[in-house]
Amino acid sequence: MRGLIWNCRGVGKKGMATCLSDMISDHSLDFLGLQETMKKKFTPKCLRRIDPFDIFQWNWVPSIGKSGGILCGVRRDTLDIIS
């Protein structure tokens, strides 16, 4: 099982979605956790840029103001989310 936990300090930065998508495929990640996303919500379009083949189940905790926010993704065919 391979995973990545990263304090990314803003997931909306230019090139970040491509970077994350490349990391997922290059390292065959099973889970991804991003801290300090600085986003209140993630649209399907935003998640599709990170995960173009929709292989991850995504959940998030919204940021409060300009700090915080967590995005977590787990590979659907490897892991199950229980609650």
mmCIF file of N, CA, C and O in Angstrom:
data_model
loop_
_atom_site.group_PDB
_atom_site.id
_atom_site.type_symbol
_atom_site.label_atom_id
_atom_site.label_comp_id
_atom_site.label_asym_id
_atom_site.label_seq_id
_atom_site.Cartn_x
_atom_site.Cartn_y
_atom_site.Cartn_z
ATOM 1 N N MET A 1 0.847 -1.165 0.000
ATOM 2 C CA MET A 1 0.000 0.000 0.000
ATOM 3 C C MET A 1 0.901 1.239 0.000
ATOM 4 O O MET A 1 1.837 1.327 0.778
ATOM 5 N N ARG A 2 0.572 2.188 -0.853
ATOM 6 C CA ARG A 2 1.343 3.418 -0.950
ATOM 7 C C ARG A 2 0.429 4.611 -0.775
ATOM 8 O O ARG A 2 -0.691 4.629 -1.293
ATOM 9 N N GLY A 3 0.921 5.598 -0.042
ATOM 10 C CA GLY A 3 0.129 6.792 0.180
ATOM 11 C C GLY A 3 0.998 8.028 0.274
ATOM 12 O O GLY A 3 2.225 7.941 0.384
ATOM 13 N N LEU A 4 0.347 9.167 0.223
ATOM 14 C CA LEU A 4 1.027 10.448 0.315
ATOM 15 C C LEU A 4 0.215 11.360 1.223
ATOM 16 O O LEU A 4 -0.991 11.515 1.033
ATOM 17 N N ILE A 5 0.869 11.920 2.236
ATOM 18 C CA ILE A 5 0.284 12.961 3.085
ATOM 19 C C ILE A 5 1.142 14.195 2.853
ATOM 20 O O ILE A 5 2.364 14.146 3.004
ATOM 21 N N TRP A 6 0.494 15.307 2.497
ATOM 22 C CA TRP A 6 1.253 16.486 2.093
ATOM 23 C C TRP A 6 0.583 17.756 2.604
ATOM 24 O O TRP A 6 -0.614 17.945 2.421
ATOM 25 N N ASN A 7 1.367 18.626 3.219
ATOM 26 C CA ASN A 7 0.905 19.955 3.598
ATOM 27 C C ASN A 7 1.146 20.850 2.389
ATOM 28 O O ASN A 7 2.201 21.444 2.237
ATOM 29 N N CYS A 8 0.154 20.919 1.505
ATOM 30 C CA CYS A 8 0.351 21.528 0.191
ATOM 31 C C CYS A 8 0.238 23.054 0.188
ATOM 32 O O CYS A 8 0.629 23.680 -0.781
ATOM 33 N N ARG A 9 -0.322 23.648 1.239
ATOM 34 C CA ARG A 9 -0.463 25.098 1.360
ATOM 35 C C ARG A 9 -1.160 25.724 0.162
ATOM 36 O O ARG A 9 -0.707 26.690 -0.414
ATOM 37 N N GLY A 10 -2.270 25.133 -0.247
ATOM 38 C CA GLY A 10 -3.082 25.671 -1.324
ATOM 39 C C GLY A 10 -3.118 24.757 -2.529
ATOM 40 O O GLY A 10 -2.176 24.708 -3.302
ATOM 41 N N VAL A 11 -4.229 24.056 -2.686
ATOM 42 C CA VAL A 11 -4.352 23.099 -3.782
ATOM 43 C C VAL A 11 -4.757 23.791 -5.087
ATOM 44 O O VAL A 11 -4.648 23.207 -6.156
ATOM 45 N N GLY A 12 -5.149 25.043 -5.022
ATOM 46 C CA GLY A 12 -5.586 25.763 -6.214
ATOM 47 C C GLY A 12 -4.468 26.463 -6.968
ATOM 48 O O GLY A 12 -4.723 27.155 -7.948
ATOM 49 N N LYS A 13 -3.238 26.284 -6.552
ATOM 50 C CA LYS A 13 -2.110 26.925 -7.230
ATOM 51 C C LYS A 13 -1.950 26.386 -8.647
ATOM 52 O O LYS A 13 -2.296 25.240 -8.920
ATOM 53 N N LYS A 14 -1.389 27.220 -9.507
ATOM 54 C CA LYS A 14 -1.162 26.840 -10.897
ATOM 55 C C LYS A 14 -0.252 25.604 -10.964
ATOM 56 O O LYS A 14 0.800 25.566 -10.339
ATOM 57 N N GLY A 15 -0.685 24.604 -11.706
ATOM 58 C CA GLY A 15 0.090 23.394 -11.890
ATOM 59 C C GLY A 15 -0.067 22.344 -10.806
ATOM 60 O O GLY A 15 0.457 21.232 -10.938
ATOM 61 N N MET A 16 -0.789 22.669 -9.725
ATOM 62 C CA MET A 16 -0.921 21.721 -8.609
ATOM 63 C C MET A 16 -1.720 20.479 -9.009
ATOM 64 O O MET A 16 -1.350 19.366 -8.655
ATOM 65 N N ALA A 17 -2.808 20.655 -9.772
ATOM 66 C CA ALA A 17 -3.626 19.505 -10.175
ATOM 67 C C ALA A 17 -2.810 18.547 -11.044
ATOM 68 O O ALA A 17 -2.877 17.334 -10.869
ATOM 69 N N THR A 18 -2.033 19.085 -11.956
ATOM 70 C CA THR A 18 -1.185 18.246 -12.807
ATOM 71 C C THR A 18 -0.131 17.520 -11.979
ATOM 72 O O THR A 18 0.123 16.330 -12.184
ATOM 73 N N CYS A 19 0.457 18.230 -11.038
ATOM 74 C CA CYS A 19 1.463 17.639 -10.154
ATOM 75 C C CYS A 19 0.864 16.466 -9.371
ATOM 76 O O CYS A 19 1.466 15.395 -9.291
ATOM 77 N N LEU A 20 -0.318 16.668 -8.810
ATOM 78 C CA LEU A 20 -0.970 15.608 -8.029
ATOM 79 C C LEU A 20 -1.350 14.426 -8.906
ATOM 80 O O LEU A 20 -1.134 13.268 -8.534
ATOM 81 N N SER A 21 -1.895 14.706 -10.070
ATOM 82 C CA SER A 21 -2.279 13.642 -10.995
ATOM 83 C C SER A 21 -1.059 12.817 -11.401
ATOM 84 O O SER A 21 -1.115 11.580 -11.443
ATOM 85 N N ASP A 22 0.049 13.494 -11.669
ATOM 86 C CA ASP A 22 1.285 12.791 -12.031
ATOM 87 C C ASP A 22 1.806 11.947 -10.875
ATOM 88 O O ASP A 22 2.262 10.812 -11.082
ATOM 89 N N MET A 23 1.741 12.479 -9.651
ATOM 90 C CA MET A 23 2.207 11.721 -8.485
ATOM 91 C C MET A 23 1.368 10.461 -8.276
ATOM 92 O O MET A 23 1.908 9.398 -7.954
ATOM 93 N N ILE A 24 0.058 10.587 -8.456
ATOM 94 C CA ILE A 24 -0.838 9.441 -8.284
ATOM 95 C C ILE A 24 -0.464 8.334 -9.262
ATOM 96 O O ILE A 24 -0.336 7.171 -8.885
ATOM 97 N N SER A 25 -0.265 8.691 -10.518
ATOM 98 C CA SER A 25 0.037 7.661 -11.517
ATOM 99 C C SER A 25 1.485 7.175 -11.436
ATOM 100 O O SER A 25 1.738 5.974 -11.563
ATOM 101 N N ASP A 26 2.438 8.067 -11.218
ATOM 102 C CA ASP A 26 3.852 7.671 -11.180
ATOM 103 C C ASP A 26 4.176 6.742 -10.014
ATOM 104 O O ASP A 26 5.021 5.865 -10.139
ATOM 105 N N HIS A 27 3.508 6.953 -8.876
ATOM 106 C CA HIS A 27 3.825 6.184 -7.677
ATOM 107 C C HIS A 27 2.747 5.162 -7.312
ATOM 108 O O HIS A 27 2.814 4.545 -6.251
ATOM 109 N N SER A 28 1.753 4.995 -8.158
ATOM 110 C CA SER A 28 0.652 4.039 -7.926
ATOM 111 C C SER A 28 0.079 4.193 -6.523
ATOM 112 O O SER A 28 -0.013 3.228 -5.757
ATOM 113 N N LEU A 29 -0.313 5.417 -6.174
ATOM 114 C CA LEU A 29 -0.808 5.704 -4.824
ATOM 115 C C LEU A 29 -2.154 5.048 -4.569
ATOM 116 O O LEU A 29 -3.007 4.985 -5.445
ATOM 117 N N ASP A 30 -2.333 4.558 -3.334
ATOM 118 C CA ASP A 30 -3.604 3.998 -2.890
ATOM 119 C C ASP A 30 -4.418 5.012 -2.097
ATOM 120 O O ASP A 30 -5.632 4.895 -2.013
ATOM 121 N N PHE A 31 -3.743 5.976 -1.481
ATOM 122 C CA PHE A 31 -4.449 7.055 -0.792
ATOM 123 C C PHE A 31 -3.639 8.331 -0.865
ATOM 124 O O PHE A 31 -2.426 8.320 -1.057
ATOM 125 N N LEU A 32 -4.360 9.445 -0.737
ATOM 126 C CA LEU A 32 -3.758 10.764 -0.823
ATOM 127 C C LEU A 32 -4.426 11.656 0.209
ATOM 128 O O LEU A 32 -5.653 11.697 0.290
ATOM 129 N N GLY A 33 -3.636 12.318 1.018
ATOM 130 C CA GLY A 33 -4.163 13.249 2.010
ATOM 131 C C GLY A 33 -3.471 14.589 1.866
ATOM 132 O O GLY A 33 -2.245 14.667 1.911
ATOM 133 N N LEU A 34 -4.254 15.632 1.644
ATOM 134 C CA LEU A 34 -3.698 16.980 1.494
ATOM 135 C C LEU A 34 -4.184 17.856 2.629
ATOM 136 O O LEU A 34 -5.391 17.935 2.883
ATOM 137 N N GLN A 35 -3.258 18.502 3.298
ATOM 138 C CA GLN A 35 -3.582 19.426 4.378
ATOM 139 C C GLN A 35 -3.400 20.852 3.884
ATOM 140 O O GLN A 35 -2.642 21.093 2.959
ATOM 141 N N GLU A 36 -4.053 21.805 4.562
ATOM 142 C CA GLU A 36 -3.954 23.228 4.221
ATOM 143 C C GLU A 36 -4.327 23.473 2.759
ATOM 144 O O GLU A 36 -3.633 24.171 2.031
ATOM 145 N N THR A 37 -5.465 22.923 2.330
ATOM 146 C CA THR A 37 -5.897 23.098 0.945
ATOM 147 C C THR A 37 -6.380 24.518 0.662
ATOM 148 O O THR A 37 -6.365 24.955 -0.473
ATOM 149 N N MET A 38 -6.826 25.219 1.695
ATOM 150 C CA MET A 38 -7.346 26.584 1.590
ATOM 151 C C MET A 38 -8.553 26.673 0.652
ATOM 152 O O MET A 38 -8.753 27.671 -0.025
ATOM 153 N N LYS A 39 -9.352 25.605 0.586
ATOM 154 C CA LYS A 39 -10.566 25.598 -0.235
ATOM 155 C C LYS A 39 -11.760 25.208 0.626
ATOM 156 O O LYS A 39 -11.673 24.314 1.451
ATOM 157 N N LYS A 40 -12.877 25.878 0.377
ATOM 158 C CA LYS A 40 -14.105 25.576 1.104
ATOM 159 C C LYS A 40 -14.831 24.367 0.511
ATOM 160 O O LYS A 40 -15.485 23.619 1.206
ATOM 161 N N LYS A 41 -14.740 24.197 -0.817
ATOM 162 C CA LYS A 41 -15.369 23.033 -1.445
ATOM 163 C C LYS A 41 -14.600 22.663 -2.703
ATOM 164 O O LYS A 41 -13.840 23.454 -3.249
ATOM 165 N N PHE A 42 -14.810 21.431 -3.140
ATOM 166 C CA PHE A 42 -14.165 20.910 -4.332
ATOM 167 C C PHE A 42 -15.249 20.533 -5.328
ATOM 168 O O PHE A 42 -16.109 19.708 -5.027
ATOM 169 N N THR A 43 -15.212 21.135 -6.488
ATOM 170 C CA THR A 43 -16.180 20.833 -7.533
ATOM 171 C C THR A 43 -15.766 19.547 -8.240
ATOM 172 O O THR A 43 -14.593 19.156 -8.203
ATOM 173 N N PRO A 44 -16.719 18.894 -8.909
ATOM 174 C CA PRO A 44 -16.349 17.699 -9.681
ATOM 175 C C PRO A 44 -15.270 18.013 -10.733
ATOM 176 O O PRO A 44 -14.401 17.185 -10.984
ATOM 177 N N LYS A 45 -15.306 19.193 -11.304
ATOM 178 C CA LYS A 45 -14.309 19.587 -12.302
ATOM 179 C C LYS A 45 -12.908 19.641 -11.683
ATOM 180 O O LYS A 45 -11.931 19.169 -12.271
ATOM 181 N N CYS A 46 -12.814 20.195 -10.489
ATOM 182 C CA CYS A 46 -11.535 20.287 -9.786
ATOM 183 C C CYS A 46 -10.988 18.895 -9.466
ATOM 184 O O CYS A 46 -9.804 18.621 -9.674
ATOM 185 N N LEU A 47 -11.848 18.017 -8.984
ATOM 186 C CA LEU A 47 -11.425 16.655 -8.646
ATOM 187 C C LEU A 47 -11.065 15.857 -9.900
ATOM 188 O O LEU A 47 -10.167 15.031 -9.873
ATOM 189 N N ARG A 48 -11.745 16.133 -11.021
ATOM 190 C CA ARG A 48 -11.448 15.453 -12.272
ATOM 191 C C ARG A 48 -10.066 15.826 -12.802
ATOM 192 O O ARG A 48 -9.394 15.018 -13.439
ATOM 193 N N ARG A 49 -9.614 17.055 -12.527
ATOM 194 C CA ARG A 49 -8.263 17.442 -12.948
ATOM 195 C C ARG A 49 -7.210 16.667 -12.164
ATOM 196 O O ARG A 49 -6.151 16.336 -12.692
ATOM 197 N N ILE A 50 -7.478 16.386 -10.887
ATOM 198 C CA ILE A 50 -6.542 15.620 -10.056
ATOM 199 C C ILE A 50 -6.640 14.128 -10.379
ATOM 200 O O ILE A 50 -5.635 13.431 -10.428
ATOM 201 N N ASP A 51 -7.846 13.651 -10.599
ATOM 202 C CA ASP A 51 -8.131 12.225 -10.788
ATOM 203 C C ASP A 51 -8.950 12.043 -12.075
ATOM 204 O O ASP A 51 -10.154 11.791 -12.023
ATOM 205 N N PRO A 52 -8.320 12.165 -13.242
ATOM 206 C CA PRO A 52 -9.078 12.156 -14.504
ATOM 207 C C PRO A 52 -9.802 10.842 -14.800
ATOM 208 O O PRO A 52 -10.785 10.837 -15.540
ATOM 209 N N PHE A 53 -9.358 9.727 -14.243
ATOM 210 C CA PHE A 53 -9.991 8.440 -14.513
ATOM 211 C C PHE A 53 -10.973 8.018 -13.422
ATOM 212 O O PHE A 53 -11.475 6.894 -13.447
ATOM 213 N N ASP A 54 -11.210 8.904 -12.442
ATOM 214 C CA ASP A 54 -12.185 8.678 -11.366
ATOM 215 C C ASP A 54 -11.936 7.352 -10.641
ATOM 216 O O ASP A 54 -12.846 6.554 -10.424
ATOM 217 N N ILE A 55 -10.684 7.137 -10.239
ATOM 218 C CA ILE A 55 -10.341 5.909 -9.518
ATOM 219 C C ILE A 55 -10.336 6.098 -8.005
ATOM 220 O O ILE A 55 -10.199 5.140 -7.271
ATOM 221 N N PHE A 56 -10.495 7.341 -7.546
ATOM 222 C CA PHE A 56 -10.469 7.649 -6.121
ATOM 223 C C PHE A 56 -11.840 8.086 -5.628
ATOM 224 O O PHE A 56 -12.625 8.675 -6.362
ATOM 225 N N GLN A 57 -12.108 7.771 -4.370
ATOM 226 C CA GLN A 57 -13.265 8.304 -3.651
ATOM 227 C C GLN A 57 -12.752 9.493 -2.850
ATOM 228 O O GLN A 57 -11.789 9.345 -2.093
ATOM 229 N N TRP A 58 -13.368 10.670 -3.011
ATOM 230 C CA TRP A 58 -12.869 11.897 -2.390
ATOM 231 C C TRP A 58 -13.777 12.380 -1.271
ATOM 232 O O TRP A 58 -15.005 12.338 -1.405
ATOM 233 N N ASN A 59 -13.163 12.834 -0.187
ATOM 234 C CA ASN A 59 -13.856 13.479 0.928
ATOM 235 C C ASN A 59 -13.010 14.644 1.384
ATOM 236 O O ASN A 59 -11.784 14.615 1.238
ATOM 237 N N TRP A 60 -13.651 15.677 1.943
ATOM 238 C CA TRP A 60 -12.882 16.830 2.399
ATOM 239 C C TRP A 60 -13.515 17.511 3.589
ATOM 240 O O TRP A 60 -14.692 17.336 3.873
ATOM 241 N N VAL A 61 -12.681 18.242 4.291
ATOM 242 C CA VAL A 61 -13.087 19.120 5.381
ATOM 243 C C VAL A 61 -12.802 20.530 4.878
ATOM 244 O O VAL A 61 -11.665 20.826 4.483
ATOM 245 N N PRO A 62 -13.821 21.404 4.824
ATOM 246 C CA PRO A 62 -13.598 22.735 4.262
ATOM 247 C C PRO A 62 -12.679 23.596 5.120
ATOM 248 O O PRO A 62 -12.575 23.401 6.334
ATOM 249 N N SER A 63 -12.027 24.539 4.460
ATOM 250 C CA SER A 63 -11.177 25.484 5.189
ATOM 251 C C SER A 63 -12.056 26.521 5.873
ATOM 252 O O SER A 63 -13.192 26.745 5.489
ATOM 253 N N ILE A 64 -11.507 27.141 6.888
ATOM 254 C CA ILE A 64 -12.173 28.239 7.586
ATOM 255 C C ILE A 64 -11.336 29.478 7.322
ATOM 256 O O ILE A 64 -10.191 29.558 7.768
ATOM 257 N N GLY A 65 -11.896 30.408 6.567
ATOM 258 C CA GLY A 65 -11.118 31.584 6.174
ATOM 259 C C GLY A 65 -10.025 31.191 5.201
ATOM 260 O O GLY A 65 -10.260 30.452 4.259
ATOM 261 N N LYS A 66 -8.825 31.665 5.455
ATOM 262 C CA LYS A 66 -7.707 31.380 4.554
ATOM 263 C C LYS A 66 -6.765 30.321 5.113
ATOM 264 O O LYS A 66 -5.611 30.237 4.709
ATOM 265 N N SER A 67 -7.245 29.532 6.048
ATOM 266 C CA SER A 67 -6.381 28.476 6.582
ATOM 267 C C SER A 67 -7.179 27.191 6.737
ATOM 268 O O SER A 67 -8.401 27.195 6.810
ATOM 269 N N GLY A 68 -6.463 26.107 6.767
ATOM 270 C CA GLY A 68 -7.078 24.810 6.987
ATOM 271 C C GLY A 68 -7.568 24.166 5.711
ATOM 272 O O GLY A 68 -7.227 24.565 4.600
ATOM 273 N N GLY A 69 -8.374 23.169 5.887
ATOM 274 C CA GLY A 69 -8.906 22.401 4.778
ATOM 275 C C GLY A 69 -8.116 21.125 4.576
ATOM 276 O O GLY A 69 -6.895 21.133 4.586
ATOM 277 N N ILE A 70 -8.836 20.026 4.431
ATOM 278 C CA ILE A 70 -8.219 18.726 4.215
ATOM 279 C C ILE A 70 -8.942 18.046 3.062
ATOM 280 O O ILE A 70 -10.167 18.053 2.991
ATOM 281 N N LEU A 71 -8.182 17.457 2.172
ATOM 282 C CA LEU A 71 -8.727 16.651 1.080
ATOM 283 C C LEU A 71 -8.126 15.257 1.204
ATOM 284 O O LEU A 71 -6.913 15.107 1.337
ATOM 285 N N CYS A 72 -8.990 14.260 1.164
ATOM 286 C CA CYS A 72 -8.541 12.876 1.294
ATOM 287 C C CYS A 72 -9.155 12.052 0.170
ATOM 288 O O CYS A 72 -10.353 12.131 -0.084
ATOM 289 N N GLY A 73 -8.313 11.290 -0.491
ATOM 290 C CA GLY A 73 -8.783 10.402 -1.546
ATOM 291 C C GLY A 73 -8.247 9.001 -1.332
ATOM 292 O O GLY A 73 -7.091 8.836 -0.952
ATOM 293 N N VAL A 74 -9.101 8.004 -1.551
ATOM 294 C CA VAL A 74 -8.676 6.605 -1.441
ATOM 295 C C VAL A 74 -9.072 5.879 -2.720
ATOM 296 O O VAL A 74 -10.133 6.127 -3.295
ATOM 297 N N ARG A 75 -8.203 4.987 -3.160
ATOM 298 C CA ARG A 75 -8.453 4.221 -4.389
ATOM 299 C C ARG A 75 -9.628 3.277 -4.161
ATOM 300 O O ARG A 75 -9.648 2.497 -3.219
ATOM 301 N N ARG A 76 -10.607 3.369 -5.036
ATOM 302 C CA ARG A 76 -11.840 2.587 -4.898
ATOM 303 C C ARG A 76 -11.614 1.075 -4.941
ATOM 304 O O ARG A 76 -12.286 0.328 -4.245
ATOM 305 N N ASP A 77 -10.694 0.618 -5.774
ATOM 306 C CA ASP A 77 -10.499 -0.824 -5.924
ATOM 307 C C ASP A 77 -9.575 -1.431 -4.872
ATOM 308 O O ASP A 77 -9.400 -2.650 -4.837
ATOM 309 N N THR A 78 -8.999 -0.602 -3.992
ATOM 310 C CA THR A 78 -8.070 -1.085 -2.976
ATOM 311 C C THR A 78 -8.617 -0.944 -1.561
ATOM 312 O O THR A 78 -8.483 -1.847 -0.750
ATOM 313 N N LEU A 79 -9.224 0.204 -1.262
ATOM 314 C CA LEU A 79 -9.672 0.525 0.087
ATOM 315 C C LEU A 79 -11.158 0.826 0.127
ATOM 316 O O LEU A 79 -11.726 1.278 -0.865
ATOM 317 N N ASP A 80 -11.771 0.591 1.285
ATOM 318 C CA ASP A 80 -13.184 0.908 1.506
ATOM 319 C C ASP A 80 -13.289 1.960 2.583
ATOM 320 O O ASP A 80 -12.592 1.885 3.598
ATOM 321 N N ILE A 81 -14.199 2.910 2.400
ATOM 322 C CA ILE A 81 -14.506 3.894 3.434
ATOM 323 C C ILE A 81 -15.695 3.355 4.217
ATOM 324 O O ILE A 81 -16.752 3.098 3.647
ATOM 325 N N ILE A 82 -15.496 3.182 5.514
ATOM 326 C CA ILE A 82 -16.553 2.624 6.348
ATOM 327 C C ILE A 82 -17.445 3.725 6.919
ATOM 328 O O ILE A 82 -18.645 3.634 6.935
ATOM 329 N N SER A 83 -16.846 4.798 7.408
ATOM 330 C CA SER A 83 -17.659 5.912 7.910
ATOM 331 C C SER A 83 -16.885 7.199 7.800
ATOM 332 O O SER A 83 -15.699 7.217 7.607
#
